[in-house]
PDB file of C-alpha atoms in Angstrom:
ATOM      1  CA  UNK A   1       0.011   0.003  -0.032  1.00  0.00           C
ATOM      2  CA  UNK A   2       2.844   2.361   0.853  1.00  0.00           C
ATOM      3  CA  UNK A   3       4.461   1.736  -2.542  1.00  0.00           C
ATOM      4  CA  UNK A   4       1.152   2.522  -4.360  1.00  0.00           C
ATOM      5  CA  UNK A   5       0.709   5.803  -2.343  1.00  0.00           C
ATOM      6  CA  UNK A   6       4.386   6.644  -3.106  1.00  0.00           C
ATOM      7  CA  UNK A   7       3.877   6.074  -6.855  1.00  0.00           C
ATOM      8  CA  UNK A   8       0.625   8.104  -6.883  1.00  0.00           C
ATOM      9  CA  UNK A   9       2.349  10.996  -5.018  1.00  0.00           C
ATOM     10  CA  UNK A  10       5.209  10.837  -7.476  1.00  0.00           C
ATOM     11  CA  UNK A  11       2.843  10.881 -10.494  1.00  0.00           C
ATOM     12  CA  UNK A  12       0.828  13.660  -8.910  1.00  0.00           C
ATOM     13  CA  UNK A  13       3.987  15.793  -8.396  1.00  0.00           C
ATOM     14  CA  UNK A  14       5.038  15.387 -12.074  1.00  0.00           C
ATOM     15  CA  UNK A  15       1.553  16.226 -13.269  1.00  0.00           C
ATOM     16  CA  UNK A  16       1.223  19.328 -11.169  1.00  0.00           C
ATOM     17  CA  UNK A  17       4.653  20.730 -12.260  1.00  0.00           C
ATOM     18  CA  UNK A  18       3.344  20.892 -15.883  1.00  0.00           C
ATOM     19  CA  UNK A  19       0.370  22.925 -15.090  1.00  0.00           C
ATOM     20  CA  UNK A  20       0.150  26.620 -15.988  1.00  0.00           C
ATOM     21  CA  UNK A  21      -1.639  29.522 -14.312  1.00  0.00           C
ATOM     22  CA  UNK A  22      -4.291  31.644 -15.879  1.00  0.00           C
ATOM     23  CA  UNK A  23      -3.617  33.400 -19.189  1.00  0.00           C
ATOM     24  CA  UNK A  24      -2.304  36.992 -18.898  1.00  0.00           C
ATOM     25  CA  UNK A  25      -3.396  40.040 -20.802  1.00  0.00           C
ATOM     26  CA  UNK A  26      -2.544  39.627 -24.497  1.00  0.00           C
ATOM     27  CA  UNK A  27       0.218  41.834 -25.793  1.00  0.00           C
ATOM     28  CA  UNK A  28       3.128  41.891 -28.209  1.00  0.00           C
ATOM     29  CA  UNK A  29       6.643  40.875 -27.418  1.00  0.00           C
ATOM     30  CA  UNK A  30       8.595  43.902 -26.075  1.00  0.00           C
ATOM     31  CA  UNK A  31       5.609  46.179 -26.129  1.00  0.00           C
ATOM     32  CA  UNK A  32       3.856  47.396 -22.909  1.00  0.00           C
ATOM     33  CA  UNK A  33       0.145  46.875 -22.561  1.00  0.00           C
ATOM     34  CA  UNK A  34      -0.026  49.483 -19.889  1.00  0.00           C
ATOM     35  CA  UNK A  35      -1.551  52.953 -20.305  1.00  0.00           C
ATOM     36  CA  UNK A  36       0.865  55.548 -21.727  1.00  0.00           C
ATOM     37  CA  UNK A  37       0.874  59.306 -21.952  1.00  0.00           C
ATOM     38  CA  UNK A  38       2.821  61.441 -24.361  1.00  0.00           C
ATOM     39  CA  UNK A  39       3.117  65.140 -24.972  1.00  0.00           C
ATOM     40  CA  UNK A  40       3.199  67.070 -28.238  1.00  0.00           C
ATOM     41  CA  UNK A  41       4.705  70.417 -27.050  1.00  0.00           C
ATOM     42  CA  UNK A  42       4.584  73.737 -28.893  1.00  0.00           C
ATOM     43  CA  UNK A  43       3.309  72.231 -32.224  1.00  0.00           C
ATOM     44  CA  UNK A  44       1.686  74.229 -35.109  1.00  0.00           C
ATOM     45  CA  UNK A  45      -1.205  73.158 -37.180  1.00  0.00           C
ATOM     46  CA  UNK A  46      -0.298  72.887 -40.846  1.00  0.00           C
ATOM     47  CA  UNK A  47      -2.771  73.840 -43.545  1.00  0.00           C
ATOM     48  CA  UNK A  48      -3.742  71.792 -46.651  1.00  0.00           C
ATOM     49  CA  UNK A  49      -6.717  72.215 -49.081  1.00  0.00           C
ATOM     50  CA  UNK A  50      -7.542  68.493 -48.460  1.00  0.00           C
ATOM     51  CA  UNK A  51      -7.530  68.470 -44.665  1.00  0.00           C
ATOM     52  CA  UNK A  52      -7.632  72.072 -43.565  1.00  0.00           C
ATOM     53  CA  UNK A  53      -5.691  72.770 -40.436  1.00  0.00           C
ATOM     54  CA  UNK A  54      -4.228  69.549 -38.989  1.00  0.00           C
ATOM     55  CA  UNK A  55      -1.462  67.962 -37.042  1.00  0.00           C
ATOM     56  CA  UNK A  56      -0.504  64.336 -38.200  1.00  0.00           C
ATOM     57  CA  UNK A  57       1.700  61.850 -36.338  1.00  0.00           C
ATOM     58  CA  UNK A  58       2.559  58.147 -36.786  1.00  0.00           C
ATOM     59  CA  UNK A  59       2.291  55.788 -33.869  1.00  0.00           C
ATOM     60  CA  UNK A  60       5.533  53.979 -33.683  1.00  0.00           C
ATOM     61  CA  UNK A  61       5.168  51.246 -32.595  1.00  0.00           C
ATOM     62  CA  UNK A  62       1.524  50.914 -33.596  1.00  0.00           C
ATOM     63  CA  UNK A  63      -1.002  50.387 -30.877  1.00  0.00           C
ATOM     64  CA  UNK A  64      -3.143  47.327 -30.515  1.00  0.00           C
ATOM     65  CA  UNK A  65      -6.457  47.089 -32.363  1.00  0.00           C
ATOM     66  CA  UNK A  66      -8.332  47.255 -29.131  1.00  0.00           C
ATOM     67  CA  UNK A  67      -6.475  50.273 -27.729  1.00  0.00           C
ATOM     68  CA  UNK A  68      -8.079  53.770 -27.327  1.00  0.00           C
ATOM     69  CA  UNK A  69      -6.577  57.149 -27.796  1.00  0.00           C
ATOM     70  CA  UNK A  70      -7.616  60.180 -25.666  1.00  0.00           C
ATOM     71  CA  UNK A  71      -6.293  63.616 -26.621  1.00  0.00           C
ATOM     72  CA  UNK A  72      -6.242  66.739 -24.372  1.00  0.00           C
ATOM     73  CA  UNK A  73      -5.276  70.314 -25.329  1.00  0.00           C
ATOM     74  CA  UNK A  74      -3.572  72.552 -22.878  1.00  0.00           C
ATOM     75  CA  UNK A  75      -6.003  75.623 -22.630  1.00  0.00           C
ATOM     76  CA  UNK A  76      -3.700  77.648 -20.314  1.00  0.00           C
ATOM     77  CA  UNK A  77      -2.269  77.393 -16.857  1.00  0.00           C
ATOM     78  CA  UNK A  78      -3.340  78.309 -13.353  1.00  0.00           C
ATOM     79  CA  UNK A  79       0.321  78.804 -12.391  1.00  0.00           C
ATOM     80  CA  UNK A  80       3.680  77.716 -13.901  1.00  0.00           C
ATOM     81  CA  UNK A  81       3.145  74.178 -12.598  1.00  0.00           C
ATOM     82  CA  UNK A  82      -0.617  73.661 -13.053  1.00  0.00           C
ATOM     83  CA  UNK A  83      -1.780  73.254 -16.639  1.00  0.00           C
ATOM     84  CA  UNK A  84      -5.435  73.245 -17.671  1.00  0.00           C
ATOM     85  CA  UNK A  85      -6.295  70.301 -19.873  1.00  0.00           C
ATOM     86  CA  UNK A  86      -9.415  70.088 -22.060  1.00  0.00           C
ATOM     87  CA  UNK A  87     -10.406  66.831 -23.772  1.00  0.00           C
ATOM     88  CA  UNK A  88     -11.039  67.139 -27.521  1.00  0.00           C
ATOM     89  CA  UNK A  89     -13.206  67.123 -29.484  1.00  0.00           C
ATOM     90  CA  UNK A  90     -13.890  70.511 -28.088  1.00  0.00           C
ATOM     91  CA  UNK A  91     -15.691  73.720 -29.482  1.00  0.00           C
ATOM     92  CA  UNK A  92     -14.556  77.163 -28.447  1.00  0.00           C
ATOM     93  CA  UNK A  93     -17.068  79.955 -28.829  1.00  0.00           C
ATOM     94  CA  UNK A  94     -15.030  83.032 -29.868  1.00  0.00           C
ATOM     95  CA  UNK A  95     -15.991  86.552 -30.995  1.00  0.00           C
ATOM     96  CA  UNK A  96     -15.093  85.479 -34.546  1.00  0.00           C
ATOM     97  CA  UNK A  97     -17.222  82.439 -34.440  1.00  0.00           C
ATOM     98  CA  UNK A  98     -16.813  78.781 -33.444  1.00  0.00           C
ATOM     99  CA  UNK A  99     -13.540  77.010 -33.381  1.00  0.00           C
ATOM    100  CA  UNK A 100     -13.585  73.185 -33.234  1.00  0.00           C
ATOM    101  CA  UNK A 101     -10.716  70.810 -32.302  1.00  0.00           C
ATOM    102  CA  UNK A 102     -11.280  67.193 -33.275  1.00  0.00           C
ATOM    103  CA  UNK A 103      -9.173  64.125 -33.942  1.00  0.00           C
ATOM    104  CA  UNK A 104      -9.223  60.606 -35.435  1.00  0.00           C
ATOM    105  CA  UNK A 105      -6.838  57.718 -34.930  1.00  0.00           C
ATOM    106  CA  UNK A 106      -6.009  54.266 -36.191  1.00  0.00           C
ATOM    107  CA  UNK A 107      -3.691  51.774 -34.737  1.00  0.00           C
ATOM    108  CA  UNK A 108      -0.817  53.305 -36.731  1.00  0.00           C
ATOM    109  CA  UNK A 109      -1.424  57.129 -36.668  1.00  0.00           C
ATOM    110  CA  UNK A 110      -3.638  60.043 -35.466  1.00  0.00           C
ATOM    111  CA  UNK A 111      -4.601  63.384 -36.850  1.00  0.00           C
ATOM    112  CA  UNK A 112      -5.723  66.426 -34.855  1.00  0.00           C
ATOM    113  CA  UNK A 113      -7.863  68.880 -36.733  1.00  0.00           C
ATOM    114  CA  UNK A 114      -8.881  72.573 -36.166  1.00  0.00           C
ATOM    115  CA  UNK A 115     -11.813  73.926 -37.993  1.00  0.00           C
ATOM    116  CA  UNK A 116     -14.460  76.564 -37.597  1.00  0.00           C
ATOM    117  CA  UNK A 117     -17.097  78.952 -38.883  1.00  0.00           C
ATOM    118  CA  UNK A 118     -14.577  81.701 -39.602  1.00  0.00           C
ATOM    119  CA  UNK A 119     -11.032  82.111 -41.222  1.00  0.00           C
ATOM    120  CA  UNK A 120      -8.934  80.417 -38.515  1.00  0.00           C
ATOM    121  CA  UNK A 121      -5.916  82.160 -39.843  1.00  0.00           C
ATOM    122  CA  UNK A 122      -7.156  85.311 -38.136  1.00  0.00           C
ATOM    123  CA  UNK A 123      -6.594  83.698 -34.709  1.00  0.00           C
ATOM    124  CA  UNK A 124      -3.078  82.109 -34.872  1.00  0.00           C
ATOM    125  CA  UNK A 125      -2.934  81.849 -31.113  1.00  0.00           C
ATOM    126  CA  UNK A 126      -5.279  78.887 -31.421  1.00  0.00           C
ATOM    127  CA  UNK A 127      -3.188  77.207 -34.178  1.00  0.00           C
ATOM    128  CA  UNK A 128       0.510  77.840 -33.163  1.00  0.00           C
ATOM    129  CA  UNK A 129       2.542  76.694 -30.184  1.00  0.00           C
ATOM    130  CA  UNK A 130      -0.186  74.298 -29.086  1.00  0.00           C
ATOM    131  CA  UNK A 131       0.486  71.564 -26.454  1.00  0.00           C
ATOM    132  CA  UNK A 132      -1.445  68.214 -26.485  1.00  0.00           C
ATOM    133  CA  UNK A 133      -1.387  65.154 -24.303  1.00  0.00           C
ATOM    134  CA  UNK A 134      -2.004  61.892 -25.951  1.00  0.00           C
ATOM    135  CA  UNK A 135      -3.141  59.063 -23.598  1.00  0.00           C
ATOM    136  CA  UNK A 136      -3.104  55.466 -24.884  1.00  0.00           C
ATOM    137  CA  UNK A 137      -5.477  53.235 -22.977  1.00  0.00           C
ATOM    138  CA  UNK A 138      -5.223  49.454 -23.515  1.00  0.00           C
ATOM    139  CA  UNK A 139      -8.565  48.049 -24.675  1.00  0.00           C
ATOM    140  CA  UNK A 140      -8.849  45.570 -21.807  1.00  0.00           C
ATOM    141  CA  UNK A 141      -9.520  48.442 -19.331  1.00  0.00           C
ATOM    142  CA  UNK A 142     -13.283  48.855 -18.983  1.00  0.00           C
ATOM    143  CA  UNK A 143     -13.537  51.593 -16.385  1.00  0.00           C
ATOM    144  CA  UNK A 144     -16.580  53.807 -16.239  1.00  0.00           C
ATOM    145  CA  UNK A 145     -15.441  57.293 -15.598  1.00  0.00           C
ATOM    146  CA  UNK A 146     -15.359  60.838 -16.866  1.00  0.00           C
ATOM    147  CA  UNK A 147     -12.711  60.767 -19.507  1.00  0.00           C
ATOM    148  CA  UNK A 148     -12.980  64.515 -20.039  1.00  0.00           C
ATOM    149  CA  UNK A 149     -11.254  64.915 -16.668  1.00  0.00           C
ATOM    150  CA  UNK A 150      -7.501  64.598 -17.407  1.00  0.00           C
ATOM    151  CA  UNK A 151      -6.458  64.251 -13.863  1.00  0.00           C
ATOM    152  CA  UNK A 152      -8.973  61.482 -13.114  1.00  0.00           C
ATOM    153  CA  UNK A 153      -7.834  59.552 -16.201  1.00  0.00           C
ATOM    154  CA  UNK A 154      -4.162  59.836 -15.150  1.00  0.00           C
ATOM    155  CA  UNK A 155      -5.092  58.644 -11.592  1.00  0.00           C
ATOM    156  CA  UNK A 156      -7.289  55.786 -12.827  1.00  0.00           C
ATOM    157  CA  UNK A 157      -4.523  54.283 -14.967  1.00  0.00           C
ATOM    158  CA  UNK A 158      -1.778  54.897 -12.469  1.00  0.00           C
ATOM    159  CA  UNK A 159      -0.011  57.467 -14.461  1.00  0.00           C
ATOM    160  CA  UNK A 160       1.821  60.572 -13.010  1.00  0.00           C
ATOM    161  CA  UNK A 161       3.632  63.562 -14.445  1.00  0.00           C
ATOM    162  CA  UNK A 162       6.860  61.566 -14.251  1.00  0.00           C
ATOM    163  CA  UNK A 163       5.290  59.068 -16.830  1.00  0.00           C
ATOM    164  CA  UNK A 164       4.645  61.894 -19.390  1.00  0.00           C
ATOM    165  CA  UNK A 165       7.150  61.564 -22.241  1.00  0.00           C
ATOM    166  CA  UNK A 166       7.597  63.825 -25.265  1.00  0.00           C
ATOM    167  CA  UNK A 167       5.943  62.182 -28.247  1.00  0.00           C
ATOM    168  CA  UNK A 168       9.278  61.905 -30.061  1.00  0.00           C
ATOM    169  CA  UNK A 169      10.518  59.587 -27.262  1.00  0.00           C
ATOM    170  CA  UNK A 170       7.731  57.046 -28.019  1.00  0.00           C
ATOM    171  CA  UNK A 171       9.517  56.376 -31.357  1.00  0.00           C
ATOM    172  CA  UNK A 172      12.620  55.308 -29.452  1.00  0.00           C
ATOM    173  CA  UNK A 173      10.894  52.710 -27.289  1.00  0.00           C
TER     174      UNK A 173
END
């Protein structure tokens, strides 16, 4: 009886060593599936007849098909260390008319647009030296929250100001 128990214990140990734990979050080798935040600092909208005023950037490396992009525009500052972030799409109501910021994205690029009901060239302060924060949120996150609140988004995904990188640094990952 002791031999049978010993043999069963030995077989059980071999069997249990080959078991695996639960499957982790899908990702790509060498690519983080955590939330990321990048900054486009002091950029100018370019103009083309096809797209109007726009800022285009490639995402290198590409994001996953399930990932989501959030973009915030710095609308000013309270003091030198406290920026004010507004989620886009956003409409500004100016004396000249309405100015709209919008964007689209794919897994390989994004474009930020500026359009309006007047000649935007007459208000270059809304087209030049603009700063944007691009937050990449992995698709497996399903939090219900107010995504228009930049600070809440950063907190929810465990991001701090120390995690903000210039967009050009993303290319060098």
